[in-house]
Amino acid sequence: MLPHIPDTPQATVEAIFALYEAHGHADYIGEPVSQLEHMWQAAALAEAAGYGEEVVLAAFFHDLGHLCANTADTAAMDGFGAVDHERLGAEYLRARGFSERLATLVESHVLAKRYLTHKHPAYLRRLSPASQATLAFQGGPMGAAEAAAFEQHPDAATIIRLRGWDDQAKEEHYPVGSLDHFKRMALRHLASR
C-alpha cells in the first residue's frame, strides 16, 4: 500500500522529499553511494545533457520505488532493494499527479537494462556487481521479440539515456547540494498539469 496522497502540489512535493530525507542517506544496494547521491547524480547528468525538466525529474525519481518500499510491504531482492521498484516509483508518481511520460520513464529504466543486456552482451559485463545481481530478479536479458517491441517505444532513446545516467551515477564523494532545486522543479511540473 502506497503512503497517503497529499491534496496540494506543495504537500505532494514535501511528502516525496520527506522520503529522500528519511531514507535517502541509506546505502544504495551494494553501490559505493547513498540512495540520494545516486539519484542526485543521475539528475545532474540529465540536466548537463540539456534535457528538459520532465526528464531531469525522471532521472531524479528513477529509484524512488526503493524509498517507497520502506513504507510499504514489498518483496526484496536479497539485500539489493525492492522487487519491482520501478513500478512502485511510477505508481507513486502517477497517483500524485506527475505526468504519464515522467512515470513511464521511471518505470522503464529496468526495461532498458534488460534491453541493453540482450542487444549488447558486453553491456552485461560493464554493469556493477549489484546491478548484475538484480538483473535475475528483473527478468534477465530480454528475448528478441520483447527487444523488438521495446525499440518501438516512442521514448526508447530517452529511456536508454536514463539507463546510462543510472549506470554512471555511482561516483563516490560527489557533492550533493540542497534539494530545493529539484523541489522547485517538481512544483513547476505539478503546477503545469
PDB file of C-alpha atoms in Angstrom:
ATOM      1  CA  MET A   1       0.000   0.000   0.000  1.00  0.00           C
ATOM      2  CA  LEU A   2       1.351   3.388  -1.001  1.00  0.00           C
ATOM      3  CA  PRO A   3       1.540   6.203   1.557  1.00  0.00           C
ATOM      4  CA  HIS A   4      -1.236   8.823   1.890  1.00  0.00           C
ATOM      5  CA  ILE A   5      -1.740  11.038  -1.172  1.00  0.00           C
ATOM      6  CA  PRO A   6      -1.491  14.762  -0.308  1.00  0.00           C
ATOM      7  CA  ASP A   7      -4.058  17.114  -1.835  1.00  0.00           C
ATOM      8  CA  THR A   8      -1.887  20.041  -2.991  1.00  0.00           C
ATOM      9  CA  PRO A   9       1.240  20.239  -5.154  1.00  0.00           C
ATOM     10  CA  GLN A  10       3.192  21.743  -2.240  1.00  0.00           C
ATOM     11  CA  ALA A  11       2.118  18.931   0.110  1.00  0.00           C
ATOM     12  CA  THR A  12       2.914  16.349  -2.573  1.00  0.00           C
ATOM     13  CA  VAL A  13       6.430  17.689  -3.061  1.00  0.00           C
ATOM     14  CA  GLU A  14       7.021  17.872   0.687  1.00  0.00           C
ATOM     15  CA  ALA A  15       5.869  14.256   1.108  1.00  0.00           C
ATOM     16  CA  ILE A  16       8.122  12.980  -1.694  1.00  0.00           C
ATOM     17  CA  PHE A  17      11.162  14.843  -0.460  1.00  0.00           C
ATOM     18  CA  ALA A  18      10.471  13.667   3.083  1.00  0.00           C
ATOM     19  CA  LEU A  19      11.152  10.158   1.733  1.00  0.00           C
ATOM     20  CA  TYR A  20      14.542  11.357   0.474  1.00  0.00           C
ATOM     21  CA  GLU A  21      15.296  12.985   3.819  1.00  0.00           C
ATOM     22  CA  ALA A  22      14.213   9.893   5.792  1.00  0.00           C
ATOM     23  CA  HIS A  23      15.725   7.158   3.607  1.00  0.00           C
ATOM     24  CA  GLY A  24      17.993   8.836   1.049  1.00  0.00           C
ATOM     25  CA  HIS A  25      21.161   8.525   3.091  1.00  0.00           C
ATOM     26  CA  ALA A  26      20.845   4.740   3.254  1.00  0.00           C
ATOM     27  CA  ASP A  27      23.224   2.523   1.348  1.00  0.00           C
ATOM     28  CA  TYR A  28      22.362   2.230  -2.323  1.00  0.00           C
ATOM     29  CA  ILE A  29      22.037  -1.562  -2.565  1.00  0.00           C
ATOM     30  CA  GLY A  30      25.680  -2.558  -2.684  1.00  0.00           C
ATOM     31  CA  GLU A  31      26.981   0.516  -4.515  1.00  0.00           C
ATOM     32  CA  PRO A  32      29.539   2.967  -3.090  1.00  0.00           C
ATOM     33  CA  VAL A  33      26.988   5.802  -2.833  1.00  0.00           C
ATOM     34  CA  SER A  34      23.805   6.530  -0.918  1.00  0.00           C
ATOM     35  CA  GLN A  35      20.343   6.441  -2.486  1.00  0.00           C
ATOM     36  CA  LEU A  36      20.272  10.249  -2.545  1.00  0.00           C
ATOM     37  CA  GLU A  37      23.762  10.585  -4.039  1.00  0.00           C
ATOM     38  CA  HIS A  38      22.828   8.133  -6.785  1.00  0.00           C
ATOM     39  CA  MET A  39      19.593   9.863  -7.753  1.00  0.00           C
ATOM     40  CA  TRP A  40      21.162  13.323  -7.486  1.00  0.00           C
ATOM     41  CA  GLN A  41      23.983  12.301  -9.828  1.00  0.00           C
ATOM     42  CA  ALA A  42      21.553  10.809 -12.361  1.00  0.00           C
ATOM     43  CA  ALA A  43      19.546  14.042 -12.425  1.00  0.00           C
ATOM     44  CA  ALA A  44      22.701  16.155 -12.713  1.00  0.00           C
ATOM     45  CA  LEU A  45      23.796  14.077 -15.718  1.00  0.00           C
ATOM     46  CA  ALA A  46      20.388  14.544 -17.368  1.00  0.00           C
ATOM     47  CA  GLU A  47      20.491  18.279 -16.733  1.00  0.00           C
ATOM     48  CA  ALA A  48      24.079  18.570 -18.031  1.00  0.00           C
ATOM     49  CA  ALA A  49      22.993  16.742 -21.201  1.00  0.00           C
ATOM     50  CA  GLY A  50      20.440  19.502 -21.815  1.00  0.00           C
ATOM     51  CA  TYR A  51      17.238  17.573 -21.188  1.00  0.00           C
ATOM     52  CA  GLY A  52      14.082  19.328 -20.009  1.00  0.00           C
ATOM     53  CA  GLU A  53      12.699  19.268 -16.503  1.00  0.00           C
ATOM     54  CA  GLU A  54      10.390  16.293 -17.097  1.00  0.00           C
ATOM     55  CA  VAL A  55      13.348  14.062 -17.999  1.00  0.00           C
ATOM     56  CA  VAL A  56      15.567  15.536 -15.268  1.00  0.00           C
ATOM     57  CA  LEU A  57      12.865  14.767 -12.704  1.00  0.00           C
ATOM     58  CA  ALA A  58      12.518  11.231 -14.084  1.00  0.00           C
ATOM     59  CA  ALA A  59      16.260  10.785 -13.584  1.00  0.00           C
ATOM     60  CA  PHE A  60      15.975  12.130 -10.034  1.00  0.00           C
ATOM     61  CA  PHE A  61      12.959   9.950  -9.233  1.00  0.00           C
ATOM     62  CA  HIS A  62      14.038   6.814 -11.144  1.00  0.00           C
ATOM     63  CA  ASP A  63      14.747   4.805  -7.973  1.00  0.00           C
ATOM     64  CA  LEU A  64      12.047   6.409  -5.824  1.00  0.00           C
ATOM     65  CA  GLY A  65      10.435   2.980  -5.550  1.00  0.00           C
ATOM     66  CA  HIS A  66      13.264   1.849  -3.268  1.00  0.00           C
ATOM     67  CA  LEU A  67      12.365   4.694  -0.904  1.00  0.00           C
ATOM     68  CA  CYS A  68       8.626   3.935  -1.186  1.00  0.00           C
ATOM     69  CA  ALA A  69       9.389   0.315  -0.333  1.00  0.00           C
ATOM     70  CA  ASN A  70      10.493   1.482   3.097  1.00  0.00           C
ATOM     71  CA  THR A  71       6.859   2.438   3.738  1.00  0.00           C
ATOM     72  CA  ALA A  72       5.116  -0.491   2.022  1.00  0.00           C
ATOM     73  CA  ASP A  73       5.013  -4.273   2.163  1.00  0.00           C
ATOM     74  CA  THR A  74       7.271  -5.290  -0.722  1.00  0.00           C
ATOM     75  CA  ALA A  75       9.432  -8.226  -1.659  1.00  0.00           C
ATOM     76  CA  ALA A  76      13.188  -7.702  -1.552  1.00  0.00           C
ATOM     77  CA  MET A  77      15.965  -8.750  -3.919  1.00  0.00           C
ATOM     78  CA  ASP A  78      18.318 -10.438  -1.415  1.00  0.00           C
ATOM     79  CA  GLY A  79      19.539  -7.145   0.048  1.00  0.00           C
ATOM     80  CA  PHE A  80      19.510  -5.279  -3.292  1.00  0.00           C
ATOM     81  CA  GLY A  81      16.376  -3.217  -2.800  1.00  0.00           C
ATOM     82  CA  ALA A  82      12.737  -3.809  -3.666  1.00  0.00           C
ATOM     83  CA  VAL A  83      11.479  -6.105  -6.384  1.00  0.00           C
ATOM     84  CA  ASP A  84       9.570  -4.015  -8.948  1.00  0.00           C
ATOM     85  CA  HIS A  85      10.934  -0.758  -7.521  1.00  0.00           C
ATOM     86  CA  GLU A  86      10.485   0.810 -10.957  1.00  0.00           C
ATOM     87  CA  ARG A  87       6.740   0.020 -10.909  1.00  0.00           C
ATOM     88  CA  LEU A  88       6.374   1.168  -7.280  1.00  0.00           C
ATOM     89  CA  GLY A  89       8.004   4.505  -8.067  1.00  0.00           C
ATOM     90  CA  ALA A  90       5.948   5.037 -11.220  1.00  0.00           C
ATOM     91  CA  GLU A  91       2.673   4.231  -9.422  1.00  0.00           C
ATOM     92  CA  TYR A  92       3.617   6.588  -6.601  1.00  0.00           C
ATOM     93  CA  LEU A  93       4.258   9.418  -9.082  1.00  0.00           C
ATOM     94  CA  ARG A  94       1.128   8.765 -11.182  1.00  0.00           C
ATOM     95  CA  ALA A  95      -1.061   8.730  -8.071  1.00  0.00           C
ATOM     96  CA  ARG A  96       0.300  12.140  -7.103  1.00  0.00           C
ATOM     97  CA  GLY A  97      -0.299  13.906 -10.419  1.00  0.00           C
ATOM     98  CA  PHE A  98       3.034  13.625 -12.207  1.00  0.00           C
ATOM     99  CA  SER A  99       2.891  13.228 -15.980  1.00  0.00           C
ATOM    100  CA  GLU A 100       2.459   9.869 -17.637  1.00  0.00           C
ATOM    101  CA  ARG A 101       5.681  10.409 -19.570  1.00  0.00           C
ATOM    102  CA  LEU A 102       7.683  11.033 -16.391  1.00  0.00           C
ATOM    103  CA  ALA A 103       6.160   7.963 -14.720  1.00  0.00           C
ATOM    104  CA  THR A 104       6.804   5.829 -17.807  1.00  0.00           C
ATOM    105  CA  LEU A 105      10.456   6.906 -17.907  1.00  0.00           C
ATOM    106  CA  VAL A 106      10.811   5.889 -14.241  1.00  0.00           C
ATOM    107  CA  GLU A 107       9.003   2.620 -14.882  1.00  0.00           C
ATOM    108  CA  SER A 108      11.116   1.764 -17.938  1.00  0.00           C
ATOM    109  CA  HIS A 109      14.679   2.155 -16.684  1.00  0.00           C
ATOM    110  CA  VAL A 110      14.840  -1.545 -15.726  1.00  0.00           C
ATOM    111  CA  LEU A 111      13.445  -2.499 -19.141  1.00  0.00           C
ATOM    112  CA  ALA A 112      16.327  -0.547 -20.663  1.00  0.00           C
ATOM    113  CA  LYS A 113      18.824  -2.610 -18.656  1.00  0.00           C
ATOM    114  CA  ARG A 114      17.163  -5.804 -19.837  1.00  0.00           C
ATOM    115  CA  TYR A 115      17.150  -4.495 -23.423  1.00  0.00           C
ATOM    116  CA  LEU A 116      20.802  -3.462 -23.380  1.00  0.00           C
ATOM    117  CA  THR A 117      21.937  -6.806 -21.954  1.00  0.00           C
ATOM    118  CA  HIS A 118      20.119  -8.502 -24.851  1.00  0.00           C
ATOM    119  CA  LYS A 119      21.240  -6.132 -27.608  1.00  0.00           C
ATOM    120  CA  HIS A 120      24.814  -5.582 -26.421  1.00  0.00           C
ATOM    121  CA  PRO A 121      26.120  -8.593 -24.441  1.00  0.00           C
ATOM    122  CA  ALA A 122      29.242  -6.590 -23.472  1.00  0.00           C
ATOM    123  CA  TYR A 123      26.920  -4.242 -21.552  1.00  0.00           C
ATOM    124  CA  LEU A 124      26.281  -7.005 -19.020  1.00  0.00           C
ATOM    125  CA  ARG A 125      29.996  -7.186 -18.208  1.00  0.00           C
ATOM    126  CA  ARG A 126      30.095  -3.411 -17.638  1.00  0.00           C
ATOM    127  CA  LEU A 127      27.281  -3.482 -15.078  1.00  0.00           C
ATOM    128  CA  SER A 128      28.262  -3.136 -11.445  1.00  0.00           C
ATOM    129  CA  PRO A 129      28.131  -6.365  -9.397  1.00  0.00           C
ATOM    130  CA  ALA A 130      24.967  -5.136  -7.641  1.00  0.00           C
ATOM    131  CA  SER A 131      23.264  -4.335 -10.955  1.00  0.00           C
ATOM    132  CA  GLN A 132      24.241  -7.739 -12.317  1.00  0.00           C
ATOM    133  CA  ALA A 133      22.802  -9.394  -9.207  1.00  0.00           C
ATOM    134  CA  THR A 134      19.443  -7.624  -9.571  1.00  0.00           C
ATOM    135  CA  LEU A 135      19.095  -8.485 -13.255  1.00  0.00           C
ATOM    136  CA  ALA A 136      17.893 -12.004 -12.453  1.00  0.00           C
ATOM    137  CA  PHE A 137      15.124 -10.617 -10.204  1.00  0.00           C
ATOM    138  CA  GLN A 138      14.166  -8.226 -13.009  1.00  0.00           C
ATOM    139  CA  GLY A 139      13.596 -10.876 -15.670  1.00  0.00           C
ATOM    140  CA  GLY A 140      17.097 -11.201 -17.129  1.00  0.00           C
ATOM    141  CA  PRO A 141      18.012 -10.071 -20.639  1.00  0.00           C
ATOM    142  CA  MET A 142      15.076  -9.559 -22.991  1.00  0.00           C
ATOM    143  CA  GLY A 143      14.254 -12.021 -25.707  1.00  0.00           C
ATOM    144  CA  ALA A 144      14.261 -10.929 -29.354  1.00  0.00           C
ATOM    145  CA  ALA A 145      10.505 -10.262 -29.543  1.00  0.00           C
ATOM    146  CA  GLU A 146      10.472  -8.205 -26.343  1.00  0.00           C
ATOM    147  CA  ALA A 147      13.504  -6.222 -27.550  1.00  0.00           C
ATOM    148  CA  ALA A 148      11.819  -5.504 -30.897  1.00  0.00           C
ATOM    149  CA  ALA A 149       8.736  -4.227 -29.040  1.00  0.00           C
ATOM    150  CA  PHE A 150      10.891  -2.045 -26.767  1.00  0.00           C
ATOM    151  CA  GLU A 151      12.561  -0.472 -29.811  1.00  0.00           C
ATOM    152  CA  GLN A 152       9.127   0.724 -30.997  1.00  0.00           C
ATOM    153  CA  HIS A 153       8.501   2.736 -27.829  1.00  0.00           C
ATOM    154  CA  PRO A 154       8.400   6.451 -28.788  1.00  0.00           C
ATOM    155  CA  ASP A 155      10.723   7.318 -25.873  1.00  0.00           C
ATOM    156  CA  ALA A 156      13.102   4.348 -26.269  1.00  0.00           C
ATOM    157  CA  ALA A 157      16.144   6.566 -26.898  1.00  0.00           C
ATOM    158  CA  THR A 158      15.440   8.686 -23.796  1.00  0.00           C
ATOM    159  CA  ILE A 159      14.811   5.588 -21.683  1.00  0.00           C
ATOM    160  CA  ILE A 160      18.202   4.210 -22.781  1.00  0.00           C
ATOM    161  CA  ARG A 161      19.847   7.558 -21.937  1.00  0.00           C
ATOM    162  CA  LEU A 162      18.229   7.464 -18.497  1.00  0.00           C
ATOM    163  CA  ARG A 163      19.649   3.963 -18.041  1.00  0.00           C
ATOM    164  CA  GLY A 164      23.077   5.310 -18.951  1.00  0.00           C
ATOM    165  CA  TRP A 165      22.801   8.019 -16.312  1.00  0.00           C
ATOM    166  CA  ASP A 166      21.669   5.369 -13.830  1.00  0.00           C
ATOM    167  CA  ASP A 167      24.797   3.329 -14.608  1.00  0.00           C
ATOM    168  CA  GLN A 168      27.102   6.354 -14.328  1.00  0.00           C
ATOM    169  CA  ALA A 169      25.568   7.799 -11.156  1.00  0.00           C
ATOM    170  CA  LYS A 170      27.740   5.875  -8.714  1.00  0.00           C
ATOM    171  CA  GLU A 171      30.654   8.264  -8.159  1.00  0.00           C
ATOM    172  CA  GLU A 172      31.923   8.429  -4.605  1.00  0.00           C
ATOM    173  CA  HIS A 173      32.369  11.819  -2.910  1.00  0.00           C
ATOM    174  CA  TYR A 174      30.195  13.639  -5.465  1.00  0.00           C
ATOM    175  CA  PRO A 175      28.852  16.743  -3.728  1.00  0.00           C
ATOM    176  CA  VAL A 176      25.094  16.805  -3.193  1.00  0.00           C
ATOM    177  CA  GLY A 177      23.633  20.244  -2.716  1.00  0.00           C
ATOM    178  CA  SER A 178      20.293  21.484  -1.482  1.00  0.00           C
ATOM    179  CA  LEU A 179      17.205  19.627  -2.651  1.00  0.00           C
ATOM    180  CA  ASP A 180      15.449  22.955  -3.227  1.00  0.00           C
ATOM    181  CA  HIS A 181      16.375  22.958  -6.943  1.00  0.00           C
ATOM    182  CA  PHE A 182      14.540  19.670  -7.532  1.00  0.00           C
ATOM    183  CA  LYS A 183      11.679  20.664  -5.225  1.00  0.00           C
ATOM    184  CA  ARG A 184      11.065  23.797  -7.307  1.00  0.00           C
ATOM    185  CA  MET A 185      11.279  21.734 -10.485  1.00  0.00           C
ATOM    186  CA  ALA A 186       8.725  19.239  -9.145  1.00  0.00           C
ATOM    187  CA  LEU A 187       6.391  22.074  -8.091  1.00  0.00           C
ATOM    188  CA  ARG A 188       6.588  23.629 -11.562  1.00  0.00           C
ATOM    189  CA  HIS A 189       5.851  20.251 -13.112  1.00  0.00           C
ATOM    190  CA  LEU A 190       2.781  19.650 -10.942  1.00  0.00           C
ATOM    191  CA  ALA A 191       1.545  23.228 -11.375  1.00  0.00           C
ATOM    192  CA  SER A 192       1.685  22.848 -15.165  1.00  0.00           C
ATOM    193  CA  ARG A 193      -0.647  19.846 -15.101  1.00  0.00           C
TER     194      ARG A 193
END
